[in-house]
GROMACS .gro file of C-alpha atoms in nm:
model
  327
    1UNK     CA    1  -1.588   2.704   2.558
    2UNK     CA    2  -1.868   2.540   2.416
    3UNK     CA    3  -1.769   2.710   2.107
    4UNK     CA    4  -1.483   2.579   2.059
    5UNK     CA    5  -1.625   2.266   2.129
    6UNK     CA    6  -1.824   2.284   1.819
    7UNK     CA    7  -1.541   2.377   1.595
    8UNK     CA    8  -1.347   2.095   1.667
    9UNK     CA    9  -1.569   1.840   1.635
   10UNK     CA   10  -1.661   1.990   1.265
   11UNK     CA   11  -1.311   2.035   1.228
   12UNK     CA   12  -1.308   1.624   1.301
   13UNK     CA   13  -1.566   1.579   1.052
   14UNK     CA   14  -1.453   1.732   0.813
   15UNK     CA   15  -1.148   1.557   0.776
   16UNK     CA   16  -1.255   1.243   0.830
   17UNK     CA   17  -1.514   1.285   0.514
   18UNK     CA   18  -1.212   1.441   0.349
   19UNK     CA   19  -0.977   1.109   0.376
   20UNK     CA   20  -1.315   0.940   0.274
   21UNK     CA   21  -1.348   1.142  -0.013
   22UNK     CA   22  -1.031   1.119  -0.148
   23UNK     CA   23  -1.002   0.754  -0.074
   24UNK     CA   24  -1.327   0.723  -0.312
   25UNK     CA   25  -1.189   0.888  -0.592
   26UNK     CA   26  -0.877   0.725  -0.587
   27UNK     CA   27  -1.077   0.416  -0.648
   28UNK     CA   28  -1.267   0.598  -0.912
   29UNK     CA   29  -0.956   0.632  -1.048
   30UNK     CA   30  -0.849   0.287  -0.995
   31UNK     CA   31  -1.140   0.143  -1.116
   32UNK     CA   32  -1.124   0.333  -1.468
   33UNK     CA   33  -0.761   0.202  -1.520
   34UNK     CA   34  -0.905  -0.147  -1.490
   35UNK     CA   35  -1.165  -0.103  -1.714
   36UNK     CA   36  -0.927   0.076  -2.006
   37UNK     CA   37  -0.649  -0.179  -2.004
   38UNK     CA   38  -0.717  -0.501  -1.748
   39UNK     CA   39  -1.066  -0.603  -1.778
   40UNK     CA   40  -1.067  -0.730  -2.138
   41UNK     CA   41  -0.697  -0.891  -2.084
   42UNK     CA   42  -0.772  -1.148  -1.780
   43UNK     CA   43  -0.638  -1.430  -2.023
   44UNK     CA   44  -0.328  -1.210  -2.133
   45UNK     CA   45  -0.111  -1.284  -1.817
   46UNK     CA   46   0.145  -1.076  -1.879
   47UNK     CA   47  -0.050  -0.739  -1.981
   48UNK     CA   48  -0.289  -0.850  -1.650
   49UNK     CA   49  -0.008  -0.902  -1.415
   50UNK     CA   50   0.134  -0.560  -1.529
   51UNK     CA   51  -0.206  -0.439  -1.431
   52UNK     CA   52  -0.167  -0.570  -1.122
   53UNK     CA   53   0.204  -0.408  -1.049
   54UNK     CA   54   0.009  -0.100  -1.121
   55UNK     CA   55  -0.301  -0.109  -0.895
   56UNK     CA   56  -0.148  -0.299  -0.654
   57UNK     CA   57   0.144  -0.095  -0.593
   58UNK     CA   58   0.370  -0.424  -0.669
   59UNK     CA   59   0.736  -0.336  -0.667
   60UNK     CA   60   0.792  -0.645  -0.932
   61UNK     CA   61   0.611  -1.026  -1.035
   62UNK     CA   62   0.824  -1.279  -1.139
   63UNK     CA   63   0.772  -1.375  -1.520
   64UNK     CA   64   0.856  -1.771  -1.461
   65UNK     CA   65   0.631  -1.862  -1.170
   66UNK     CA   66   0.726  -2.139  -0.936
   67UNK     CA   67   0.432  -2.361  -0.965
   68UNK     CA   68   0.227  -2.353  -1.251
   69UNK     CA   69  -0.076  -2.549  -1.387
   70UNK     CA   70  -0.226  -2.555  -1.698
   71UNK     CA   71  -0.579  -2.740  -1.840
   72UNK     CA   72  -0.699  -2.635  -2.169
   73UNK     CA   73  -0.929  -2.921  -2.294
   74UNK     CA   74  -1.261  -3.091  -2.159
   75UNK     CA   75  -1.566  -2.896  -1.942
   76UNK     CA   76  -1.352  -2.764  -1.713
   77UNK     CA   77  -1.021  -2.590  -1.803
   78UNK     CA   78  -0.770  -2.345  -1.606
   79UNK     CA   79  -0.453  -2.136  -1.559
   80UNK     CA   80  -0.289  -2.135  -1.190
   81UNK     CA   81   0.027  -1.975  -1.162
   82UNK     CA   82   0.235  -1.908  -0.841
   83UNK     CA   83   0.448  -1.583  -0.916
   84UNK     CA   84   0.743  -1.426  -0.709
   85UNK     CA   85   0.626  -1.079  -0.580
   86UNK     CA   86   0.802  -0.798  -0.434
   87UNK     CA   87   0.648  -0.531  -0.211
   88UNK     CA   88   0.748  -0.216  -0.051
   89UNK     CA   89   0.585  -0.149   0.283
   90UNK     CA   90   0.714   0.197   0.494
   91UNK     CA   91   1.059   0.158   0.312
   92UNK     CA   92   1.084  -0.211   0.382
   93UNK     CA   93   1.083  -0.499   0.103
   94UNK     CA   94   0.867  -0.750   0.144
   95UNK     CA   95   0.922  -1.097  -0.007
   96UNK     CA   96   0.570  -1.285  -0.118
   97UNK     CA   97   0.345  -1.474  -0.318
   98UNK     CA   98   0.091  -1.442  -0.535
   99UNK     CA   99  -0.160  -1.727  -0.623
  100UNK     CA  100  -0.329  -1.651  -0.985
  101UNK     CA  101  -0.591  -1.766  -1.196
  102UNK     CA  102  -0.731  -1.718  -1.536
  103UNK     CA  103  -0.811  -1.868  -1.861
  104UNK     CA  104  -1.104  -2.031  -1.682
  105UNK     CA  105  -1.395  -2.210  -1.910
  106UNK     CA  106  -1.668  -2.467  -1.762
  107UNK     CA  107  -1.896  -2.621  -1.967
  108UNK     CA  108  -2.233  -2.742  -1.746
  109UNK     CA  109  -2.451  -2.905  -1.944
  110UNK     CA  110  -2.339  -2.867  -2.304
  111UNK     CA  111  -2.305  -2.482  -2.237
  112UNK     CA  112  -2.069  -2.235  -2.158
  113UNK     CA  113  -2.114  -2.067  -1.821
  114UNK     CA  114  -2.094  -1.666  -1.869
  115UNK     CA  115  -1.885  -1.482  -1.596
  116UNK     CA  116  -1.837  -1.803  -1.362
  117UNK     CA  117  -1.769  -1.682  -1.031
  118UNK     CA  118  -1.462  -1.788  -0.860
  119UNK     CA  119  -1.410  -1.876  -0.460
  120UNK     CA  120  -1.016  -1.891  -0.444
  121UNK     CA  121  -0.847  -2.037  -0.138
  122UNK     CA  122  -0.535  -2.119  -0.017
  123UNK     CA  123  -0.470  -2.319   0.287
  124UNK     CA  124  -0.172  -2.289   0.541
  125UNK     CA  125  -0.013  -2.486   0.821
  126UNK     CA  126  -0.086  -2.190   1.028
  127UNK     CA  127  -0.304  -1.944   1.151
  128UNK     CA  128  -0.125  -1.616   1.056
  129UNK     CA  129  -0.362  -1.501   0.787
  130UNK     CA  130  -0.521  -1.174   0.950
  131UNK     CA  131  -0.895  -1.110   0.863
  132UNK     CA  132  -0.984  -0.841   1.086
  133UNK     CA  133  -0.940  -0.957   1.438
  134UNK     CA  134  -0.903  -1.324   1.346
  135UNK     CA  135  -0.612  -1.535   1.260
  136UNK     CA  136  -0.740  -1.773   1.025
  137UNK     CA  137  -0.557  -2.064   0.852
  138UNK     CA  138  -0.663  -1.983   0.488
  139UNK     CA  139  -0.683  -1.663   0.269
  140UNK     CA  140  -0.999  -1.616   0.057
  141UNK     CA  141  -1.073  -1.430  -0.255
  142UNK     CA  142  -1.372  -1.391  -0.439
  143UNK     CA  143  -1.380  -1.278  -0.818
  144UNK     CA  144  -1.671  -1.181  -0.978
  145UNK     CA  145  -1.565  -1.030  -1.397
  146UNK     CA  146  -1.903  -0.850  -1.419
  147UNK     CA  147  -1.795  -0.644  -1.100
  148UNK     CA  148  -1.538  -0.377  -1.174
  149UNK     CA  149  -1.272  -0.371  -0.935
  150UNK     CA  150  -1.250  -0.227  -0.615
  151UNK     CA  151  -1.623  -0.437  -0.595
  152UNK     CA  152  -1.485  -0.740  -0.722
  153UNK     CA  153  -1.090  -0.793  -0.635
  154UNK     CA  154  -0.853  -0.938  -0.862
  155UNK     CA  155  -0.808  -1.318  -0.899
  156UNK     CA  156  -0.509  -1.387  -0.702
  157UNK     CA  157  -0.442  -1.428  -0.357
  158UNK     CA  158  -0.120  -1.242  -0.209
  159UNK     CA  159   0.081  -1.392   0.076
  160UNK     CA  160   0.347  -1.206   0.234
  161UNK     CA  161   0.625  -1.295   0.435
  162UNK     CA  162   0.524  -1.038   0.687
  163UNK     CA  163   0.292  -1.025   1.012
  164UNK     CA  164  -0.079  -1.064   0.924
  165UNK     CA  165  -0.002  -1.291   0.630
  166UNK     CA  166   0.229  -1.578   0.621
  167UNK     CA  167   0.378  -1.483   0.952
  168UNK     CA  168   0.286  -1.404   1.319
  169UNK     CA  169   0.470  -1.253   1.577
  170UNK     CA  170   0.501  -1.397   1.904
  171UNK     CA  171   0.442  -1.157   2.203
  172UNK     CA  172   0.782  -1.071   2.394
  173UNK     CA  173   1.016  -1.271   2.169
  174UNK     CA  174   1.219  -1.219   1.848
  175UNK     CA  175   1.058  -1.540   1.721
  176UNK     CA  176   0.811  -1.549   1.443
  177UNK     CA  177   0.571  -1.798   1.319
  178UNK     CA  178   0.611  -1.895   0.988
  179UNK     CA  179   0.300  -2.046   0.766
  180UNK     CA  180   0.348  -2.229   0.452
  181UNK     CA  181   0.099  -2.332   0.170
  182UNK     CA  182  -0.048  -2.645   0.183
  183UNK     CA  183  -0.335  -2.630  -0.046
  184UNK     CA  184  -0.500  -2.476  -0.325
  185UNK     CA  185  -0.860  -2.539  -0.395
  186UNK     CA  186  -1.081  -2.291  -0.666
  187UNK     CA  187  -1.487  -2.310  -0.608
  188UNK     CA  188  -1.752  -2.210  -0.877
  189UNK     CA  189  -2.077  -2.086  -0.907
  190UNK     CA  190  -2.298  -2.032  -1.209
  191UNK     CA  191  -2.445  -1.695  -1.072
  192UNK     CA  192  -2.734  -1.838  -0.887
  193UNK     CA  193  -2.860  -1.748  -0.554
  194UNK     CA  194  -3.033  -1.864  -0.236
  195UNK     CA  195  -3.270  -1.689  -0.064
  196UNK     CA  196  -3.090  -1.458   0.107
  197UNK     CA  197  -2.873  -1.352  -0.240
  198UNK     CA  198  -2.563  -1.566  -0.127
  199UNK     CA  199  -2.402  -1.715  -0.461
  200UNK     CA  200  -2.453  -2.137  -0.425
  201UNK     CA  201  -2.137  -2.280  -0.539
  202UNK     CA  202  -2.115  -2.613  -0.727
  203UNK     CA  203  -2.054  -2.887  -0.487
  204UNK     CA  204  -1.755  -3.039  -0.632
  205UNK     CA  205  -1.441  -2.830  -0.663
  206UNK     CA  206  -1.364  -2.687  -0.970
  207UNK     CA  207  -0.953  -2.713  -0.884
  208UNK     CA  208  -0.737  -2.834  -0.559
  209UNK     CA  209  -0.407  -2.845  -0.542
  210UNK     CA  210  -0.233  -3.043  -0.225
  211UNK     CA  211   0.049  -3.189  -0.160
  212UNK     CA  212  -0.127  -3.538  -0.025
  213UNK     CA  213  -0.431  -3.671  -0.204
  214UNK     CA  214  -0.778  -3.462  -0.176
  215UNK     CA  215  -1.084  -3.700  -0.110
  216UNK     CA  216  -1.358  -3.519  -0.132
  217UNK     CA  217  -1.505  -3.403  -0.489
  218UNK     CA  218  -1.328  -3.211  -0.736
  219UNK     CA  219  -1.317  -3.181  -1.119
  220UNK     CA  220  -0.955  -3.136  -1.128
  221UNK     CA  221  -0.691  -3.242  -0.855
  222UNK     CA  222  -0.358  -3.246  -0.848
  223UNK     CA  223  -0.085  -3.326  -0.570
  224UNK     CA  224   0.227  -3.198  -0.706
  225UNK     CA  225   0.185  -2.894  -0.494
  226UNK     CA  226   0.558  -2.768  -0.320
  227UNK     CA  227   0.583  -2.416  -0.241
  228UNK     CA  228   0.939  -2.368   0.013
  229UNK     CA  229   1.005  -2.057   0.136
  230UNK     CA  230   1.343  -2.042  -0.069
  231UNK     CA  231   1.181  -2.051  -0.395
  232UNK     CA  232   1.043  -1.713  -0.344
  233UNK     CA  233   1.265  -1.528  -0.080
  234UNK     CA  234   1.450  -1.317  -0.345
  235UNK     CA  235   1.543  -1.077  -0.115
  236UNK     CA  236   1.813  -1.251   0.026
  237UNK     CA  237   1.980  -1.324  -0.277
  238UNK     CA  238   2.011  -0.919  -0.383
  239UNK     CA  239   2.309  -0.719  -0.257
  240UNK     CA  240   2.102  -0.438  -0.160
  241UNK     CA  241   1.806  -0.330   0.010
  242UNK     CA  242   1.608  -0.342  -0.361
  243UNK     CA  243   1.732  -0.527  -0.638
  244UNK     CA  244   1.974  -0.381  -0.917
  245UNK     CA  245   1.901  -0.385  -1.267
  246UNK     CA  246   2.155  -0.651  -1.295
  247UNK     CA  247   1.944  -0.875  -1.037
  248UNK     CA  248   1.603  -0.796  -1.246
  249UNK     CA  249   1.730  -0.924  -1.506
  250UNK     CA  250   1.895  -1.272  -1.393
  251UNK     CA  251   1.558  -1.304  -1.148
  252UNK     CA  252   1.303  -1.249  -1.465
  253UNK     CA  253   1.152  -0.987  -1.253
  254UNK     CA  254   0.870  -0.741  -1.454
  255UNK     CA  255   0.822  -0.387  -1.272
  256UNK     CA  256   0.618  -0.244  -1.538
  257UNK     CA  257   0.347  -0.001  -1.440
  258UNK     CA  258   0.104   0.156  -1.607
  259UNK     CA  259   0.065   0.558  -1.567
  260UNK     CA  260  -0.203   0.658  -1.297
  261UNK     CA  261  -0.112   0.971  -1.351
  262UNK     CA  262  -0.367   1.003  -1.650
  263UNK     CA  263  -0.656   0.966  -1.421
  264UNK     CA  264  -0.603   1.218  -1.186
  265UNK     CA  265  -0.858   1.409  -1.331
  266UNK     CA  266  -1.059   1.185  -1.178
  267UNK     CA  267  -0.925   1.261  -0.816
  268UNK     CA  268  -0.954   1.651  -0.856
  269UNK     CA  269  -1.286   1.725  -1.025
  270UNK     CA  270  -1.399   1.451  -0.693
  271UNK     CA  271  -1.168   1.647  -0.491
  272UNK     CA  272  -1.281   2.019  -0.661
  273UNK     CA  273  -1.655   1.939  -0.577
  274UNK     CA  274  -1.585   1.855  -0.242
  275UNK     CA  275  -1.418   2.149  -0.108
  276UNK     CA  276  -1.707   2.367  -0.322
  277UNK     CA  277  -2.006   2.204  -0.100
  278UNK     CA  278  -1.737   2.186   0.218
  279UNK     CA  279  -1.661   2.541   0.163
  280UNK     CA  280  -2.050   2.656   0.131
  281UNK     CA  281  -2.134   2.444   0.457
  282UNK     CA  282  -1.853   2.581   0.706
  283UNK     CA  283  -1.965   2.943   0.526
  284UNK     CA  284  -2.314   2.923   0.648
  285UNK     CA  285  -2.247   2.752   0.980
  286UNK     CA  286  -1.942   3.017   1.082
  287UNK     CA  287  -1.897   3.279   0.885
  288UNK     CA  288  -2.250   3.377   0.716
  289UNK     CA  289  -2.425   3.545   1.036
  290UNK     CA  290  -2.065   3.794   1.126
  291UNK     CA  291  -2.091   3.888   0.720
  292UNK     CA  292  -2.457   3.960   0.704
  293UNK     CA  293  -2.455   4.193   1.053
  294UNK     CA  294  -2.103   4.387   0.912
  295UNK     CA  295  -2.345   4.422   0.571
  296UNK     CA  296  -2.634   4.497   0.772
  297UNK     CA  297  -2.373   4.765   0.921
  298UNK     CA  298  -2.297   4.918   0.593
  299UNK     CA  299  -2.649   5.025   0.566
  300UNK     CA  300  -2.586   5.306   0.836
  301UNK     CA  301  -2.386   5.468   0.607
  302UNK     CA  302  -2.467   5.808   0.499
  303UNK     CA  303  -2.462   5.924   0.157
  304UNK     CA  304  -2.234   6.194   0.193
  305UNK     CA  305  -1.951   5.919   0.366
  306UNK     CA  306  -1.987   6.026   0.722
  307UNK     CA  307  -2.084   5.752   0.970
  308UNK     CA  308  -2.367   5.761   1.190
  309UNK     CA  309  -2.318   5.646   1.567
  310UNK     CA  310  -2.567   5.323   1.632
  311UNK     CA  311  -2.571   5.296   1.992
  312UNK     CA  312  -2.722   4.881   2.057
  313UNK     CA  313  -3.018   4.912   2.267
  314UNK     CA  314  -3.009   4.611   2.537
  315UNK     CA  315  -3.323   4.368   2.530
  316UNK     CA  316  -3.394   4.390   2.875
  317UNK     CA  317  -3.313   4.704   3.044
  318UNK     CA  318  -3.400   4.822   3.435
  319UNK     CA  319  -3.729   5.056   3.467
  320UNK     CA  320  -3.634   5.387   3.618
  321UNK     CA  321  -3.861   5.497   3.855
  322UNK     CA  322  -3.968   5.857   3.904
  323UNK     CA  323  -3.949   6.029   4.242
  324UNK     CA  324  -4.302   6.100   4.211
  325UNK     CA  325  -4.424   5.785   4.174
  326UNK     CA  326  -4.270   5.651   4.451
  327UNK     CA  327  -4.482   5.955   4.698
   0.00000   0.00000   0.00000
């Protein structure tokens, strides 16, 4: 029994490390896309944002966003766009947003900060944002350009209209709670640390975006922000389930997707080594000992092909006692 025991725990552990594996090569995989044809094309929106459909899984981005701002002179200059997304989630579309930034310069002290890294948040009415086991009343991203992605994510935030993001369910009802966006505000830091390694961010704002006026410090602020929920619910406006090619066109939607499929390589020489060093372990823990005694075995064998009987002598045996010596 105890065994068995054994085997299925290993059995256990070895698929857990295999879903761990795998998982870690995907990114590998993942991660070399970005470098080849996203990292050097932040500032190319388009070409990025195609990027994005790809990693992402994105069924489509709209190419006009619905908000957009734009500052490209002085010490501190920007992109924000607010794009239409589509998702597919276990055969489901999901209507959303997505909150992105690039074409970001700051000038500190006549020079150009290198890499500035980017605190992007984005404020709701609610608390529906899931971050583990809290519901929280912001979503948070932090970009770092001299991190490749998975370590550093993308800069953009993505809201769906779907539990965990810009809606909550309430227990035992068909009623839902529905968040909207009510702020935008970008942080920067130079690249310096405190003590402890934490990144110290500047203490005014590099962007916020509200819809009433933001008092505390920022070098750019703006209060023309409006998202509704109609602006990017395209859903309801297709006649099916996913929109036609018809509807992709009069939306301005952009599925475009790179192909994955030319780093797979990546996946199976990960996945090849693997089963190689999982295959040599579960050998030597269950199957090496039965193949050495049936080789061991083999040795009996007499020259001339005929068998010899090996009769297994017991370890501990009974001592038979002679008639004599018990007189």
């Amino acid at each position: 029994m105890f065994k068995w025991v054994i085997r299925f725990l290993y059995i256990m552990i070895i698929s857990i490390a295999t879903i761990y594996v795998y998982g870690s090569a995907n990114y590998s995989r993942l991660e070399a896309y970005y470098a080849d044809h996203m990292a050097d094309s932040i500032d190319d929106t388009k070409t990025y944002l195609e990027g994005i459909n790809t990693i992402m899984g994105l069924d489509y981005f709209s190419e006009d966003p619905i908000y957009q701002f734009q500052q490209n002179t002085g010490d501190y200059q920007l992109s924000l766009g607010i794009y239409t997304i589509g998702v597919t989630l276990e055969d489901q579309l999901y209507d959303g947003l997505m909150v992105f930034v690039n074409n970001v310069r700051i000038v500190e002290n006549n020079e150009v900060i290198e890499h500035p890294k980017l605190k992007i948040v984005v404020a709701l009415d609610q608390s529906t944002y899931k971050s583990g086991e809290d519901r929280l009343n912001t979503a948070t991203v932090l970009f770092d350009s001299e991190k490749v992605f998975p370590y550093s994510y993308v800069p953009a935030v993505f809201l769906l209209d779907a539990d965990g993001y810009l809606q909550k369910e309430i227990e035992n009802s068909e009623d839902i709670i529905q968040a909207h966006v009510t702020q935008i505000s970008i942080a920067y830091s130079n690249g310096t640390t405190n003590d402890d390694g934490a990144l110290i961010y500047n203490d005014s704002l590099l962007f916020v975006s509200s819809m009433e006026p933001y008092s505390e410090a920022a070098f750019i602020k703006t209060t023309d922000l409006a998202i509704d929920t109609d602006d990017y619910r395209l859903s309801t406006q297709f006649v099916g389930d996913q929109p036609t090619e018809d509807e992709l066109v009069a939306f301005n939607l952009n599925t475009n997707r790179g192909n994955l499929g030319d780093y797979n390589n990546l996946i199976w020489r990960t996945m090849a080594i693997y089963i190689l060093i999982a295959g040599v372990i579960t050998y030597f823990l269950f199957f090496h000992k039965a193949v050495r005694e049936r080789m061991q075995a083999k040795r009996y064998l007499q020259k001339d092909g005929e068998t010899r009987t090996v009769t297994a002598q017991p370890i501990f045996k009974d001592i038979e006692e002679n008639e004599k010596d018990r007189k």
